[in-house]
PDB file of C-alpha atoms and ligand atoms in Angstrom:
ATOM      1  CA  UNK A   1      36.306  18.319  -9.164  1.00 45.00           C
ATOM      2  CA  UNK A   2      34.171  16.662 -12.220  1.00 49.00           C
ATOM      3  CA  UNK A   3      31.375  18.464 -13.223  1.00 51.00           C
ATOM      4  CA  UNK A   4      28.623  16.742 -12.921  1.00 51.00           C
ATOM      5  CA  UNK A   5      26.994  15.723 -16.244  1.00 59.00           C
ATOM      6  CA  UNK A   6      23.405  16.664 -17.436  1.00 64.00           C
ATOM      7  CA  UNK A   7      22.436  13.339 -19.771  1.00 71.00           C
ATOM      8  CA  UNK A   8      19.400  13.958 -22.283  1.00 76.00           C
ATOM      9  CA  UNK A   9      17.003  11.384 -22.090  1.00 87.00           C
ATOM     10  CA  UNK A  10      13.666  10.972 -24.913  1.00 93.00           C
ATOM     11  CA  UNK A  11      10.956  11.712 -23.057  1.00 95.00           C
ATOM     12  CA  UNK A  12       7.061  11.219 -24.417  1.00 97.00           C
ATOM     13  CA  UNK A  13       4.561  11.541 -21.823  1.00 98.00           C
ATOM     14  CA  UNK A  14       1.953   9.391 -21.965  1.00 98.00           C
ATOM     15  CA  UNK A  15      -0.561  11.957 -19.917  1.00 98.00           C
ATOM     16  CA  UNK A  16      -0.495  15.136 -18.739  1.00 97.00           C
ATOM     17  CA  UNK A  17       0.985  13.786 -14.520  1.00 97.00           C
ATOM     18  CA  UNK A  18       1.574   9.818 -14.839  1.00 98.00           C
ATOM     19  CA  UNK A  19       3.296   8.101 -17.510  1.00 98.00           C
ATOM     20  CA  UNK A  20       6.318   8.672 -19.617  1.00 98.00           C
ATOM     21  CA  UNK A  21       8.092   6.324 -22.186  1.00 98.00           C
ATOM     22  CA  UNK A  22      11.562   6.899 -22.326  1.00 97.00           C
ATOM     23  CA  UNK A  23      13.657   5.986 -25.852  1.00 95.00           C
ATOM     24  CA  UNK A  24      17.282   6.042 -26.359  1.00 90.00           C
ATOM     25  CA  UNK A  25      18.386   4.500 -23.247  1.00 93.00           C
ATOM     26  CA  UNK A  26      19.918   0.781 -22.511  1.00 93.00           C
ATOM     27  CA  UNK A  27      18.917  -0.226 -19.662  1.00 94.00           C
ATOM     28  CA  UNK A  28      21.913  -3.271 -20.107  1.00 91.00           C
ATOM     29  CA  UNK A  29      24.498  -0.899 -19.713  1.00 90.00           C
ATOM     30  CA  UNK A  30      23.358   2.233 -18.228  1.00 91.00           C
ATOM     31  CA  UNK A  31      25.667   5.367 -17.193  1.00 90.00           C
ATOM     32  CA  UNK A  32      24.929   6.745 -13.536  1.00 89.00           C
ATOM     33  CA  UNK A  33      24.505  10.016 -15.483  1.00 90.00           C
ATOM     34  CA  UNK A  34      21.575   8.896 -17.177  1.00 93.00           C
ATOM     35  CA  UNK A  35      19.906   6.867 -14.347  1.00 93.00           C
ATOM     36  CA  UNK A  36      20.184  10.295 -12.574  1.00 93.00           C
ATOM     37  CA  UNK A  37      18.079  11.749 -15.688  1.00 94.00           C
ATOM     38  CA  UNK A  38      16.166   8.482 -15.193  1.00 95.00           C
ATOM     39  CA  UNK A  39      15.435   8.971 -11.253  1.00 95.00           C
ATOM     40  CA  UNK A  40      14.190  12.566 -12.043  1.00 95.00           C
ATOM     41  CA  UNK A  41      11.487  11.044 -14.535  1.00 96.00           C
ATOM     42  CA  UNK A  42      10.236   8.507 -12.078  1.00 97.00           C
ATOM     43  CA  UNK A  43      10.132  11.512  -9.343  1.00 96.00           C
ATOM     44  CA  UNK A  44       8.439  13.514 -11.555  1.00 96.00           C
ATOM     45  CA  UNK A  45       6.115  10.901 -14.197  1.00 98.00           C
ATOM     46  CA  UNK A  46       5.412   8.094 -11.414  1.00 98.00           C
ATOM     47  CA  UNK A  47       5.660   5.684 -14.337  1.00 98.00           C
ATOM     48  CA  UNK A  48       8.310   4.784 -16.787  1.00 98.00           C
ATOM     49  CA  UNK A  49       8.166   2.546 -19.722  1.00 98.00           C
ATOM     50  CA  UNK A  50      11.388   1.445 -21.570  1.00 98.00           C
ATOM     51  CA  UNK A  51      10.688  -0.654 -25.047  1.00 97.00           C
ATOM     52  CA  UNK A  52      13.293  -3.415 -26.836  1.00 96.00           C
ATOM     53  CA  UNK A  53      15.657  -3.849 -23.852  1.00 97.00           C
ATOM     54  CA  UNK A  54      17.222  -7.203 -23.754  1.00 96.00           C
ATOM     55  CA  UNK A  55      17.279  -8.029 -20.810  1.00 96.00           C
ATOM     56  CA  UNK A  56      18.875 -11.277 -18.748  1.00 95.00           C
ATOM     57  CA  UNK A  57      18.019 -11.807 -14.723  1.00 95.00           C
ATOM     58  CA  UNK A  58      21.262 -10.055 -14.256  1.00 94.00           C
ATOM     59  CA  UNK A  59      20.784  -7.456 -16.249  1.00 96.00           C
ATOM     60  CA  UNK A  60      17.288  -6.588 -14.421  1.00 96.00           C
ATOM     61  CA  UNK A  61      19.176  -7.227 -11.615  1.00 96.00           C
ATOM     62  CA  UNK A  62      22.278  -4.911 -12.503  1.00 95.00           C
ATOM     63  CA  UNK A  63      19.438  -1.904 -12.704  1.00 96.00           C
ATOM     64  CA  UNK A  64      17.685  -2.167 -10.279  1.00 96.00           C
ATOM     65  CA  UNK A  65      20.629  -2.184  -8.339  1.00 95.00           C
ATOM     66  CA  UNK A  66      21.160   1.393  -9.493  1.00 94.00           C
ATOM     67  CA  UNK A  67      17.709   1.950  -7.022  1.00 95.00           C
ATOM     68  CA  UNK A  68      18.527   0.595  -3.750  1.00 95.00           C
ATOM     69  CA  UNK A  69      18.387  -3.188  -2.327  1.00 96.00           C
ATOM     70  CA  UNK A  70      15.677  -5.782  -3.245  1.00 95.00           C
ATOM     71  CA  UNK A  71      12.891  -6.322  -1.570  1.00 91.00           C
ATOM     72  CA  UNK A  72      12.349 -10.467  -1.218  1.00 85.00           C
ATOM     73  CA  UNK A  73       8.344 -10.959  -1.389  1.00 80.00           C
ATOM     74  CA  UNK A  74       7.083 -13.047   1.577  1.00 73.00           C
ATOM     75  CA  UNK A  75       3.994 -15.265   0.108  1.00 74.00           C
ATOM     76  CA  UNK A  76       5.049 -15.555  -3.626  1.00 74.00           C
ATOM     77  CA  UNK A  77       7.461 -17.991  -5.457  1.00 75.00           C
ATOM     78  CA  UNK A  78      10.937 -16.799  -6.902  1.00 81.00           C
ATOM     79  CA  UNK A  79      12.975 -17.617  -9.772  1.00 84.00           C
ATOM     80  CA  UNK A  80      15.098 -20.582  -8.934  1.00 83.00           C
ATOM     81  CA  UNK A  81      18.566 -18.937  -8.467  1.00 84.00           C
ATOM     82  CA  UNK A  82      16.721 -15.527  -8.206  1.00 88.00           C
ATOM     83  CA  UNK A  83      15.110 -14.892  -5.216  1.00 88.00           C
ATOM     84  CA  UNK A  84      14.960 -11.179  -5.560  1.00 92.00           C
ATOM     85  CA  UNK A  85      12.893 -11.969  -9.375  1.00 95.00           C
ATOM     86  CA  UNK A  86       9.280 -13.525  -9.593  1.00 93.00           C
ATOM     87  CA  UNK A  87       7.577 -15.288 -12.409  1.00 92.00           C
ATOM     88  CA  UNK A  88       4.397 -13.603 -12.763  1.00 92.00           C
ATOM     89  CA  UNK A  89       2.888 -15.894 -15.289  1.00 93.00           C
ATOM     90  CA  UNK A  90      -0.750 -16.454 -17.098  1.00 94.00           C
ATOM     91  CA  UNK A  91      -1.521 -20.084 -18.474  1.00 95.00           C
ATOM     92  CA  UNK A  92      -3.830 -20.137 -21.459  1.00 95.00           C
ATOM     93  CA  UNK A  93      -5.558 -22.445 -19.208  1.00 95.00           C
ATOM     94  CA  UNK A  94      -5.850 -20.707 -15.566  1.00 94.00           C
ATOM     95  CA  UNK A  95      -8.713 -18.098 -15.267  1.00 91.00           C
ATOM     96  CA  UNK A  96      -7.089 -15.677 -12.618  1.00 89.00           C
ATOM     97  CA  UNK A  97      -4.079 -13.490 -12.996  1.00 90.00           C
ATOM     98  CA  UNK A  98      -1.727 -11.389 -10.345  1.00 88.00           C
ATOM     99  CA  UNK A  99      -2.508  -8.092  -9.872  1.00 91.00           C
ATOM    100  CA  UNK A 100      -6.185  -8.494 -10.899  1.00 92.00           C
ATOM    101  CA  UNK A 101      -7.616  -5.586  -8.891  1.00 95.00           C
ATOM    102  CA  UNK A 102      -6.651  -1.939  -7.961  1.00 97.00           C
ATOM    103  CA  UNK A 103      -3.524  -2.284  -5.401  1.00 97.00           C
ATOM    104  CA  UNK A 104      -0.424  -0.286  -4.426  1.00 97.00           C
ATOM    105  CA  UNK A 105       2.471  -3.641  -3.909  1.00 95.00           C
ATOM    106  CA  UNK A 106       2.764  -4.818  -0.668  1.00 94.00           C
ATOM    107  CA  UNK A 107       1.330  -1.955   1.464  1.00 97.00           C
ATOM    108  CA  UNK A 108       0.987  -4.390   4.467  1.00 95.00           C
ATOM    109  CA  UNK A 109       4.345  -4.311   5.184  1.00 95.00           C
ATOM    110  CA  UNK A 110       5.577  -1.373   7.313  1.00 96.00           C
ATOM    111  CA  UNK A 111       8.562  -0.749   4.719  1.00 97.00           C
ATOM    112  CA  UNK A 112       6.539  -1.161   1.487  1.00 97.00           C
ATOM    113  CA  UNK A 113       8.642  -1.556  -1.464  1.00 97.00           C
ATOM    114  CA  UNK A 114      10.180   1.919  -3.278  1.00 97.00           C
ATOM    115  CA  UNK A 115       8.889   0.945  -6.690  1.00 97.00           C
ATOM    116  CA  UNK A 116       8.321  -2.231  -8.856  1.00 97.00           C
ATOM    117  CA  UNK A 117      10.360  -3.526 -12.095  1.00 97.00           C
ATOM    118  CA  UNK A 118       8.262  -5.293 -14.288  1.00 97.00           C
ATOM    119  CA  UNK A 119       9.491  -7.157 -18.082  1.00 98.00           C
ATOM    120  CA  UNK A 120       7.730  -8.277 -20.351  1.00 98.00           C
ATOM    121  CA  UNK A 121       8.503 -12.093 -21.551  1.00 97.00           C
ATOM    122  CA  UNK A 122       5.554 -13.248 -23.335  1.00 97.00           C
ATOM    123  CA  UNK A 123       2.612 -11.274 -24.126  1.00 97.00           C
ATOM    124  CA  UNK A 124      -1.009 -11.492 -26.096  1.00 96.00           C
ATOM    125  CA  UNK A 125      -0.687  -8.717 -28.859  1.00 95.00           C
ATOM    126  CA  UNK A 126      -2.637  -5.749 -27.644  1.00 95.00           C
ATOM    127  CA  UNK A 127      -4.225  -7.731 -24.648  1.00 97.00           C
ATOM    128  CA  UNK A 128      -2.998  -7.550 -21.018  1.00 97.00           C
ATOM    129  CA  UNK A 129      -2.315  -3.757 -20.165  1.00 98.00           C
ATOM    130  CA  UNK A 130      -1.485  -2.496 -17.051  1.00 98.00           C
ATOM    131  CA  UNK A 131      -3.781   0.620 -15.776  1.00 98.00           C
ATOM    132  CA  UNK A 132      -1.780   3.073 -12.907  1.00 98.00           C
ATOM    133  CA  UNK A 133      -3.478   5.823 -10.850  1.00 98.00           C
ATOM    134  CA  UNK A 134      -1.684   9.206  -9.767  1.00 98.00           C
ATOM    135  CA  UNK A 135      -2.034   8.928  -5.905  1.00 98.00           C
ATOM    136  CA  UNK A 136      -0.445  12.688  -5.908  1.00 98.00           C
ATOM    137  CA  UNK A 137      -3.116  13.693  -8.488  1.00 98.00           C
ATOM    138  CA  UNK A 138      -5.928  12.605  -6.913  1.00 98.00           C
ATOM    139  CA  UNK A 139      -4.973  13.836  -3.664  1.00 98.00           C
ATOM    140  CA  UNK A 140      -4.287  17.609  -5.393  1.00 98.00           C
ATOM    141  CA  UNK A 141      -7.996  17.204  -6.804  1.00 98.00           C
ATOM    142  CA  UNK A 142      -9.816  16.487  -3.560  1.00 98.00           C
ATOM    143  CA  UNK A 143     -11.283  19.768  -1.863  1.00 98.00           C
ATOM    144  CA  UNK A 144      -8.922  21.800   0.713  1.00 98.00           C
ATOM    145  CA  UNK A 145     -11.976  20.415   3.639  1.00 98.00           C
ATOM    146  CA  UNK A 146     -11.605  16.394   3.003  1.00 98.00           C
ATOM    147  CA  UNK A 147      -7.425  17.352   2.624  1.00 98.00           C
ATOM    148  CA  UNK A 148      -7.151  18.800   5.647  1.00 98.00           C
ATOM    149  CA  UNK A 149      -9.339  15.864   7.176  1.00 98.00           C
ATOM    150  CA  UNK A 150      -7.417  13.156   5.271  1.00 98.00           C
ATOM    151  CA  UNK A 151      -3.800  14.600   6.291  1.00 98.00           C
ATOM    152  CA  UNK A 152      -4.616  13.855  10.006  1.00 98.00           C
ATOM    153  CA  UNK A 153      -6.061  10.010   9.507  1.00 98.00           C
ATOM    154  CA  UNK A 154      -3.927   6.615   9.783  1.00 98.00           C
ATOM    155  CA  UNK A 155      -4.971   3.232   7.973  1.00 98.00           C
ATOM    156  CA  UNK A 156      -4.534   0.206   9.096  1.00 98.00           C
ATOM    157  CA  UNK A 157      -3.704  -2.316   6.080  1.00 98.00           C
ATOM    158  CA  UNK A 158      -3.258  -6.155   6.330  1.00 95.00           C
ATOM    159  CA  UNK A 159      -2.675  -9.200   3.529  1.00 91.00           C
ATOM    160  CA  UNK A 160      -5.026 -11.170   4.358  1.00 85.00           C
ATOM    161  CA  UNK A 161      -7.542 -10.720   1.770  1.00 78.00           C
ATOM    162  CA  UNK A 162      -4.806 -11.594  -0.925  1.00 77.00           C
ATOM    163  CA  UNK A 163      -2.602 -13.832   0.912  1.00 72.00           C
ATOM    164  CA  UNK A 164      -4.088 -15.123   4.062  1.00 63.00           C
ATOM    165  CA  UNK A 165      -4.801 -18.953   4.408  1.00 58.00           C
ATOM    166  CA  UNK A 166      -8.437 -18.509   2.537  1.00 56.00           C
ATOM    167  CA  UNK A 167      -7.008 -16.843  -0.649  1.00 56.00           C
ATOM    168  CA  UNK A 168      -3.968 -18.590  -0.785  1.00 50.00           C
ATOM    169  CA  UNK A 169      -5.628 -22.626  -0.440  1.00 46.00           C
ATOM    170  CA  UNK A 170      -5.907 -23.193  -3.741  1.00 44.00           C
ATOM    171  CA  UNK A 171      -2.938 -21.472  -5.594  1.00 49.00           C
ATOM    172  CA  UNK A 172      -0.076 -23.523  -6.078  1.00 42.00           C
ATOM    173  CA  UNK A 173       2.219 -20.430  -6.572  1.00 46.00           C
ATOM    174  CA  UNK A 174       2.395 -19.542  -3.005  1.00 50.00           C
ATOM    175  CA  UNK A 175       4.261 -20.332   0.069  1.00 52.00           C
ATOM    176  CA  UNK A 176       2.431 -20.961   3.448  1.00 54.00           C
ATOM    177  CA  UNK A 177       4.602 -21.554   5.744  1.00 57.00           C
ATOM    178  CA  UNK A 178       2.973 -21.060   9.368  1.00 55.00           C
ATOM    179  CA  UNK A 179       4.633 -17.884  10.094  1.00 59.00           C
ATOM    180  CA  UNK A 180       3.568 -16.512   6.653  1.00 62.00           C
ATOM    181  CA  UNK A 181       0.343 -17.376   7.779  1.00 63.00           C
ATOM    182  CA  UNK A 182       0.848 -15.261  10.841  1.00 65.00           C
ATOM    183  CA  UNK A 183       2.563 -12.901   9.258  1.00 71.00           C
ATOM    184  CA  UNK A 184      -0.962 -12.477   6.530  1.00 78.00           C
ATOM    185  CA  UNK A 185      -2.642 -11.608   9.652  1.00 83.00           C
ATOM    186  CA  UNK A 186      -0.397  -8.331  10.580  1.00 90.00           C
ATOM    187  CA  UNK A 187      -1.765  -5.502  10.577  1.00 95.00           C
ATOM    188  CA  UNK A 188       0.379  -1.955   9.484  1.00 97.00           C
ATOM    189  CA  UNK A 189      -0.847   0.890  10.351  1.00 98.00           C
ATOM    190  CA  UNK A 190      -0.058   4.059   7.587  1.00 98.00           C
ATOM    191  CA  UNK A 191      -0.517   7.750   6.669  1.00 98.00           C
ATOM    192  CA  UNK A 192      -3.703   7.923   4.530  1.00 98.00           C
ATOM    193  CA  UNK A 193      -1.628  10.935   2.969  1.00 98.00           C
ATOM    194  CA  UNK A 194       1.546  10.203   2.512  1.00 98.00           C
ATOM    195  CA  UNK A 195       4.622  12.416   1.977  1.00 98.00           C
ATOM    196  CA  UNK A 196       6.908  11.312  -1.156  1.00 97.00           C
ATOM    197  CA  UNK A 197      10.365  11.183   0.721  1.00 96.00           C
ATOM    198  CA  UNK A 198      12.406  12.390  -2.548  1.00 95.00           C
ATOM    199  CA  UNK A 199       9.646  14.652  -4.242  1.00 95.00           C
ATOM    200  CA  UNK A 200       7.944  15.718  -0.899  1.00 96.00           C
ATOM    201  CA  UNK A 201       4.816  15.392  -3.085  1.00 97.00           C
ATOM    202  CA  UNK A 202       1.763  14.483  -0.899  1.00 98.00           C
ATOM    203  CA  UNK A 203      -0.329  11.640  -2.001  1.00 98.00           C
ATOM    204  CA  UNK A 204      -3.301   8.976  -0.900  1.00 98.00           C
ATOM    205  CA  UNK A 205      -1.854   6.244   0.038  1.00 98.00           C
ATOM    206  CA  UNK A 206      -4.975   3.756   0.639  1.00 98.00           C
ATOM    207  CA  UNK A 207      -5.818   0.726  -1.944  1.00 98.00           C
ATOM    208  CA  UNK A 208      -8.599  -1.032  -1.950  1.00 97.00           C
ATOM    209  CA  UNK A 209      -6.582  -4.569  -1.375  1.00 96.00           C
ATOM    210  CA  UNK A 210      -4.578  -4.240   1.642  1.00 96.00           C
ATOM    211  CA  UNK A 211      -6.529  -0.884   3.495  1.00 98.00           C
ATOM    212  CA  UNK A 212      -9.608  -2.413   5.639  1.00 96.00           C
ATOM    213  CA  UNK A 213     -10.120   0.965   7.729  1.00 98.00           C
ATOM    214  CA  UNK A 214      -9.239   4.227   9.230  1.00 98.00           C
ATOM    215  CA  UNK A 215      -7.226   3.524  12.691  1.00 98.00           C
ATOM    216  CA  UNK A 216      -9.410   3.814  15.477  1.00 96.00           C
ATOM    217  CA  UNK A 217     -12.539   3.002  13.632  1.00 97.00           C
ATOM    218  CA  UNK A 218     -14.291   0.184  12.620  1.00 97.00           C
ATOM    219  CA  UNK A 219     -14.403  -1.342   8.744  1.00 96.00           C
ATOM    220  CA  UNK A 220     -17.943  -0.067   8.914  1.00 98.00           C
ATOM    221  CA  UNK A 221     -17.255   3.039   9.537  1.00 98.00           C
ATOM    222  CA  UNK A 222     -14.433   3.255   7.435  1.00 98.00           C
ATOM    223  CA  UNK A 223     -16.030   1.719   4.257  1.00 97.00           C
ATOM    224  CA  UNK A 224     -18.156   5.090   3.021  1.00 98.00           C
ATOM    225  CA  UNK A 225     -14.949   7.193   3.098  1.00 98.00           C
ATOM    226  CA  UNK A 226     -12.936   4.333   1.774  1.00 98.00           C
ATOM    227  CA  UNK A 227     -15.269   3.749  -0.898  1.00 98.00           C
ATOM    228  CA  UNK A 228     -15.399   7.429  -2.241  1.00 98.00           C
ATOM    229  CA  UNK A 229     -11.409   7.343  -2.289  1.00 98.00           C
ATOM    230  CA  UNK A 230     -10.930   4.414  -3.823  1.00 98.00           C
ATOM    231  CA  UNK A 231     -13.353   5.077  -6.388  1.00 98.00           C
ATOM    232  CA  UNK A 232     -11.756   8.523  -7.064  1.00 98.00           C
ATOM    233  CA  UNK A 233      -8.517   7.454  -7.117  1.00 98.00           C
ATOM    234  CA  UNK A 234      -9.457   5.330 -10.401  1.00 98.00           C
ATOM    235  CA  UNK A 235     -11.140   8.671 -12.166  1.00 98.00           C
ATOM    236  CA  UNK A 236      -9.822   8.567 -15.778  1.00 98.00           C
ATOM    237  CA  UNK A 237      -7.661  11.581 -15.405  1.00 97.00           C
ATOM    238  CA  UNK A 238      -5.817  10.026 -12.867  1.00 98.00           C
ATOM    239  CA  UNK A 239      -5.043   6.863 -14.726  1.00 98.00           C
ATOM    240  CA  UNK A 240      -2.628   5.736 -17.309  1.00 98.00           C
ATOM    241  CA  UNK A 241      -2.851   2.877 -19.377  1.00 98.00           C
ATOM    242  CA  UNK A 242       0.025   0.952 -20.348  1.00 98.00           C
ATOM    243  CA  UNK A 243       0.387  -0.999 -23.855  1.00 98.00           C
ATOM    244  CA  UNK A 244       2.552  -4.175 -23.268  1.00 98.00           C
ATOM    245  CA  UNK A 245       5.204  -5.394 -25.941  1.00 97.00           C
ATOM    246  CA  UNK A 246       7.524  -8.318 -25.400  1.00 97.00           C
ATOM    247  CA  UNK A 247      10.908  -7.092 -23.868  1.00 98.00           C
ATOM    248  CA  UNK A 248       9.120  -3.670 -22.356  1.00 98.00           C
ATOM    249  CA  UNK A 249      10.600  -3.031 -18.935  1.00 98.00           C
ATOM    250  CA  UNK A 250       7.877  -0.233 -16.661  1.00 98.00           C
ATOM    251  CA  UNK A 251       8.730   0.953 -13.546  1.00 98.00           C
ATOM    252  CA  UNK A 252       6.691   2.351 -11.652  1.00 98.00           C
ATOM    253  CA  UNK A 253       6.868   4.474  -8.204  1.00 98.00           C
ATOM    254  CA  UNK A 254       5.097   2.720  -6.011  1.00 98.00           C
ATOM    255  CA  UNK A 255       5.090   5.508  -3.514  1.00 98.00           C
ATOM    256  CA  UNK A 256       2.036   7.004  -5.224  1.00 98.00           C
ATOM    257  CA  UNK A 257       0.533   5.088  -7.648  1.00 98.00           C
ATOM    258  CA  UNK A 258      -1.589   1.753  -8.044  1.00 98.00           C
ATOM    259  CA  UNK A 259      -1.942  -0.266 -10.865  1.00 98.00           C
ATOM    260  CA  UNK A 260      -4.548  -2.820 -12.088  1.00 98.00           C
ATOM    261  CA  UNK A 261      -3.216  -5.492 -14.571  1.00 97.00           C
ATOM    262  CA  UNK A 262      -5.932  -6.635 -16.749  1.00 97.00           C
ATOM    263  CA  UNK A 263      -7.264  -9.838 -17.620  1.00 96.00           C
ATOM    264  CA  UNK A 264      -8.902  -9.723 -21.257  1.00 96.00           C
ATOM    265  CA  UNK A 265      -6.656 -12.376 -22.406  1.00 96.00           C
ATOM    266  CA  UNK A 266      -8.211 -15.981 -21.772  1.00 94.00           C
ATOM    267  CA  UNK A 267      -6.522 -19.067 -23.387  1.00 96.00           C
ATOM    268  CA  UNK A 268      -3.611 -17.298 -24.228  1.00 96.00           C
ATOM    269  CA  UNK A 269       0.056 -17.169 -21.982  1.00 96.00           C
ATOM    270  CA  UNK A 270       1.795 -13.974 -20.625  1.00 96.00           C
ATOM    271  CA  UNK A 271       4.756 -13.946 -18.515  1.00 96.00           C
ATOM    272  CA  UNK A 272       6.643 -10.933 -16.689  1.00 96.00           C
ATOM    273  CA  UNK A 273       9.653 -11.319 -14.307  1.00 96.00           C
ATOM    274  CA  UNK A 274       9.332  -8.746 -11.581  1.00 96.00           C
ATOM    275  CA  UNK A 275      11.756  -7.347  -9.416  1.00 97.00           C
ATOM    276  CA  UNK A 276      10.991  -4.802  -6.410  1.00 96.00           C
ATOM    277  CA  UNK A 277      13.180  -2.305  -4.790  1.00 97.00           C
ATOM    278  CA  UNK A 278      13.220  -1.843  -1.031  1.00 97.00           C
ATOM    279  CA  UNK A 279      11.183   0.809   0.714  1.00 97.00           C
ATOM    280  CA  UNK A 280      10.644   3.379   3.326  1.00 97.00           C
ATOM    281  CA  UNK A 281       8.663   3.517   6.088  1.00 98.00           C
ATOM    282  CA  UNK A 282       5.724   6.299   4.912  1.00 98.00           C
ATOM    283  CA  UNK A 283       6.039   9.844   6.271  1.00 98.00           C
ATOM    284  CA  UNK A 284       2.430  11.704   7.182  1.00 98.00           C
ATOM    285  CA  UNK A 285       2.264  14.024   5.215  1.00 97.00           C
ATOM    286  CA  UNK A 286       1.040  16.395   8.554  1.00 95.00           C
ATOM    287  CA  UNK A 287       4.665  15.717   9.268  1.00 88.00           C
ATOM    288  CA  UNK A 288       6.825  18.756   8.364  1.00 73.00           C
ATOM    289  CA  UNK A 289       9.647  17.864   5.870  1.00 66.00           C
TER     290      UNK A 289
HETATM  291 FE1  FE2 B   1       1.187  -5.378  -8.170  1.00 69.66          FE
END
């Protein structure tokens, strides 16, 4: 029988719980040896950043494969020939960008996506960073009274906000068919602590975009608690900041993080191509492993 192979990857973290940048790996060509090394940093830093990779659609494609399958995004406009990758692009001239606000991907959907594959095409020197939270963090900080009381709560989280038929009118980069209009209305219902299924790491798993309330409550109701969790979620300790430079490739765990993509770059163009990874459905983390 081989044995298996320990691969040494460069490691710098970028704080002391989220954020690593890993060096001395090609992502074009990677060994399964060193994704395994590369699996165990997302597990463990929730966000990886990999600079100068070259990288064509298939090559993005070709690792992310290494993940799992892709998840296809329901509102927003793929590639042409791609319709696992998005063009997440910035116009000097348009004043809004994606990803504008605190928000864990696609939490509306019962299976939300495993993680997120983001690289960097075009981007404003020193403009345009990316902020993540550490869900796990934040939920570790909270006092042993508001954990117990947050392990036994469900959330009910819908698109609407950002892609129902009010949001959506005026953007030219996203479908509306009539069942995705339907399907913006859906409501999922979550763990508000969630158990990472490869970790088993509990974390929040609420968002200020897609969460409107605690199940079996009201929004008003739900808003004071939702408010104090969202707003600690963001506390700097919990948050990394991410520098982009063309041809950087971050993947993040979107199991326990959020991320907030900035917008301090008017007049000037930035593009990414994106690719997500299929997901599980969450586990409460009141649920025994
Ligand atoms: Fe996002």
């Amino acid at each position: 029988m081989a044995e298996a192979k320990t691969v040494e990857i460069a490691m710098t973290k970028l704080t002391p719980t989220i954020g690593c940048e890993i060096g001395g790996v090609e992502l074009a060509s990677v060994s399964n040896d060193t994704m395994a090394a590369v699996r165990d940093a997302l597990n463990r830093h929730k966000v990886l950043v990999f600079r100068d990779q070259t990288l064509e659609p298939r090559d993005q494609l070709a690792f992310g494969a290494h993940f799992g399958e892709f998840e296809i995004h329901p509102f927003r406009e793929s590639i042409p020939g791609h319709p696992e990758l998005l063009k997440i692009a910035k116009e000097p001239h348009e004043r809004t960008n994606v990803g504008g606000g605190w928000h864990t991907d696609m939490t509306f959907m019962p299976e939300p996506p495993l993680g997120t594959m983001l690289y960097a095409i075009e981007v404003p020197e020193g403009l345009g960073d990316t902020m993540f939270t550490d869900n796990q963090a934040a939920f570790d900080a909270l006092s042993e009274g508001m954990r117990d009381m947050l392990v036994e709560l469900d959330a009910v989280h819908c698109a609407e906000r950002v892609h129902g038929v009010a949001a959506t009118r005026n953007q030219s980069a996203f479908r509306q068919t009539a069942g995705q209009k339907s399907e913006a209305t859906r409501e999922v219902v979550h763990p508000v602590v969630r158990r990472h299924p490869e970790s088993g790491r509990p974390g929040l798993f609420v968002n200020p975009a897609f969460t409107y309330r605690f199940d079996d409550m009201t929004e008003a109701e739900s808003r004071p608690l939702l408010a104090f969790l969202f707003n600690h979620l963001t506390r700097p300790e919990f948050v990394v900041r991410v520098r982009w430079t063309p041809r950087t490739l971050v993947v993040w765990d979107n199991r326990c993080t959020q991320h907030f993509a900035l917008n301090d770059y008017q007049g000037q163009r930035r593009e990414m191509r994106r690719l997500m990874i299929k997901g599980d459905r969450p586990t409460a983390a009141r649920t025994n492993p």
